Short mmCIF file of C-alpha atoms in Angstrom, two decimals:
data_model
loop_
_atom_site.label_atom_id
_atom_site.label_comp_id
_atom_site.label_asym_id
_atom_site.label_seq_id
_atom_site.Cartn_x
_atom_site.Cartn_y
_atom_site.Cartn_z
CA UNK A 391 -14.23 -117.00 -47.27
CA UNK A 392 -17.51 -117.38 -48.58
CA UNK A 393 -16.60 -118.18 -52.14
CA UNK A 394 -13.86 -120.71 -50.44
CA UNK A 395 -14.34 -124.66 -50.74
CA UNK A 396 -15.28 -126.15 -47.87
CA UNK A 397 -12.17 -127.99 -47.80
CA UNK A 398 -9.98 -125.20 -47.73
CA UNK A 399 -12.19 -123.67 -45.07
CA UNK A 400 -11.41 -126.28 -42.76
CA UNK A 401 -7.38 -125.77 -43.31
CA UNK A 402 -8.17 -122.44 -42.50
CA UNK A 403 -9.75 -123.24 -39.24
CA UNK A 404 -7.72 -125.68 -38.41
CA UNK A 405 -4.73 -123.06 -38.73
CA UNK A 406 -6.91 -120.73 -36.64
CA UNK A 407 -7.13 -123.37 -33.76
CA UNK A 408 -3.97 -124.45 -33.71
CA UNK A 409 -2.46 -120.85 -33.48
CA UNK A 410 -4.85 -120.30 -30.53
CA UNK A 411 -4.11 -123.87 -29.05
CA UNK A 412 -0.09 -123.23 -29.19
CA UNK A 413 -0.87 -119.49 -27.54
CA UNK A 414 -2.51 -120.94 -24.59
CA UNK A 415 -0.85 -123.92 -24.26
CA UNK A 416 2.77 -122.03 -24.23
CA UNK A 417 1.26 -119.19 -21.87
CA UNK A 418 0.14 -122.07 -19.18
CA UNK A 419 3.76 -124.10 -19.28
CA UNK A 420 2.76 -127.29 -20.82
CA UNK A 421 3.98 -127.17 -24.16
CA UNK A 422 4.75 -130.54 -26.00
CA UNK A 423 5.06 -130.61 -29.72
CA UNK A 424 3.51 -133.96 -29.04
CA UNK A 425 0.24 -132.50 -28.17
CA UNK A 426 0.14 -129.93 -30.65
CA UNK A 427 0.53 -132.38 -33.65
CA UNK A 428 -2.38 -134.62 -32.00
CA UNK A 429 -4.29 -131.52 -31.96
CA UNK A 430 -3.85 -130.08 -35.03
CA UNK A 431 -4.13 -133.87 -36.65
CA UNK A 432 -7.71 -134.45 -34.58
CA UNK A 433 -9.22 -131.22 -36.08
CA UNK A 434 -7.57 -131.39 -39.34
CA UNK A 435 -9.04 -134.96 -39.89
CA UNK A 436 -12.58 -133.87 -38.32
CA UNK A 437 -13.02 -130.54 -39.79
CA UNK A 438 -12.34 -132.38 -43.73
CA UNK A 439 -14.41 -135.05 -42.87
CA UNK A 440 -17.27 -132.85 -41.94
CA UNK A 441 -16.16 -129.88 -44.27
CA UNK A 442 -19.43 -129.97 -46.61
CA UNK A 443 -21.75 -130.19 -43.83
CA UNK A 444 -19.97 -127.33 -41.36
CA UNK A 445 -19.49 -125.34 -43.94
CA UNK A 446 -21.43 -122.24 -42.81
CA UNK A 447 -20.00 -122.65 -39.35
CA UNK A 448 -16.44 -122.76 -40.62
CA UNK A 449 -17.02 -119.21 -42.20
CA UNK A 450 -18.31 -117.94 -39.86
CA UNK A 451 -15.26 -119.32 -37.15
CA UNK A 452 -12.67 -118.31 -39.56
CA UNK A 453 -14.32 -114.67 -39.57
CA UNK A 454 -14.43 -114.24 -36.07
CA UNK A 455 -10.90 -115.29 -35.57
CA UNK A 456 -9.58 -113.39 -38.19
CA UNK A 457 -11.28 -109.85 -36.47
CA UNK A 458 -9.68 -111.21 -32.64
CA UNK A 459 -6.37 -111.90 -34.20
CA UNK A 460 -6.18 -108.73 -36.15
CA UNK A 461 -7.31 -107.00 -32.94
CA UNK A 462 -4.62 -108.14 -30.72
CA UNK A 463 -2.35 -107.39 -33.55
CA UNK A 464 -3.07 -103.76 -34.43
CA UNK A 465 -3.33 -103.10 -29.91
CA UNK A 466 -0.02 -104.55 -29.53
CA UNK A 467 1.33 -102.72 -32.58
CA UNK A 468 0.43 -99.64 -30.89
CA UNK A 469 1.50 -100.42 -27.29
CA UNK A 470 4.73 -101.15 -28.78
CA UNK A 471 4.42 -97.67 -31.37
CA UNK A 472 3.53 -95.71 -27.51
CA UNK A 473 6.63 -97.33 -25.90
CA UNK A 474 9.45 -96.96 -28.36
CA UNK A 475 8.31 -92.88 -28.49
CA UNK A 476 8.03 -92.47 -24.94
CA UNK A 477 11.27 -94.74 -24.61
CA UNK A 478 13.20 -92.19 -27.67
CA UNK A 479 11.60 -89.39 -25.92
CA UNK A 480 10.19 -88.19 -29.28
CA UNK A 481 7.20 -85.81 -27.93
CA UNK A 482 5.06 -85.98 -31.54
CA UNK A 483 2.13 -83.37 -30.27
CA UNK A 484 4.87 -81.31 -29.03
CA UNK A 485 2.56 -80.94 -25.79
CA UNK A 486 6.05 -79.91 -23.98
CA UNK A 487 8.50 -76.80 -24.22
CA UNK A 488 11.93 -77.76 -25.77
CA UNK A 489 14.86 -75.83 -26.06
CA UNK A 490 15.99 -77.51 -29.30
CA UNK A 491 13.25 -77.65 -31.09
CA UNK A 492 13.05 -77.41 -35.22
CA UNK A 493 9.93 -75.63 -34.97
CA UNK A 494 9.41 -72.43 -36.59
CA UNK A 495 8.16 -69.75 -33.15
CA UNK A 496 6.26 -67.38 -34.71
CA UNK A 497 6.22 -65.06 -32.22
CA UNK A 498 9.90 -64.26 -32.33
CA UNK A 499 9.72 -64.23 -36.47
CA UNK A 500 10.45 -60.77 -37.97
CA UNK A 501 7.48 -60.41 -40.58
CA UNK A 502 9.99 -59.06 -42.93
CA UNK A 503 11.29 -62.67 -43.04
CA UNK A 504 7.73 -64.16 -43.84
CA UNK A 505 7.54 -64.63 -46.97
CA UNK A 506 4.12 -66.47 -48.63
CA UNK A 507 4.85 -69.16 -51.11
CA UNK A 508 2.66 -69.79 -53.71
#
């Protein structure tokens, strides 16, 4: 972002907002499309008229909001990645005993069947 025009900082940012204003705006109940394209007007209009002179503070925004969204993103990736394997009961340490498991148990191996590979 720092080699960015100011100009195309502020449609950054104003992107960034308006993600964040439709996420809390839908999670309290009073959605209106309405209000969203008033929002994302007023800032759009602001932040270009201003661009050149909030520059710095635009880059510095669009950083910050880039790290939180990427955050959420990558946590809910993984809450999701936890509950599909516990959901498929797929056990991927293999902390429990199966039955039917593909694993080779050394123990019972007959070391005439071990062969190295090289």
């Amino acid at each position: 972002m720092e080699t960015s025009s100011p100009r195309f900082k502020s449609l950054a940012v104003t992107a960034g907002l308006s993600f964040w204003f439709f996420i809390v705006i839908s999670a309290i109940g009073h959605f209106s499309t309405e209000a969203l394209l008033v929002f994302i007007a007023s800032v759009l209009v602001t932040t270009q008229i201003l661009a050149t002179k909030i520059s710095k503070g635009l880059d510095i925004f669009a950083i910050i909001n880039t790290k939180i969204f990427l955050s959420i993103f990558f946590g809910t990736v993984f809450f999701i990645y936890g509950i599909l394997m516990r959901f498929l009961r797929i056990d991927l340490l293999r902390l429990r005993k199966q039955q039917n498991s593909y694993w080779l148990n050394t123990e019972q191996a007959k070391p005439h069947r071990i062969r190295k590979q090289y």
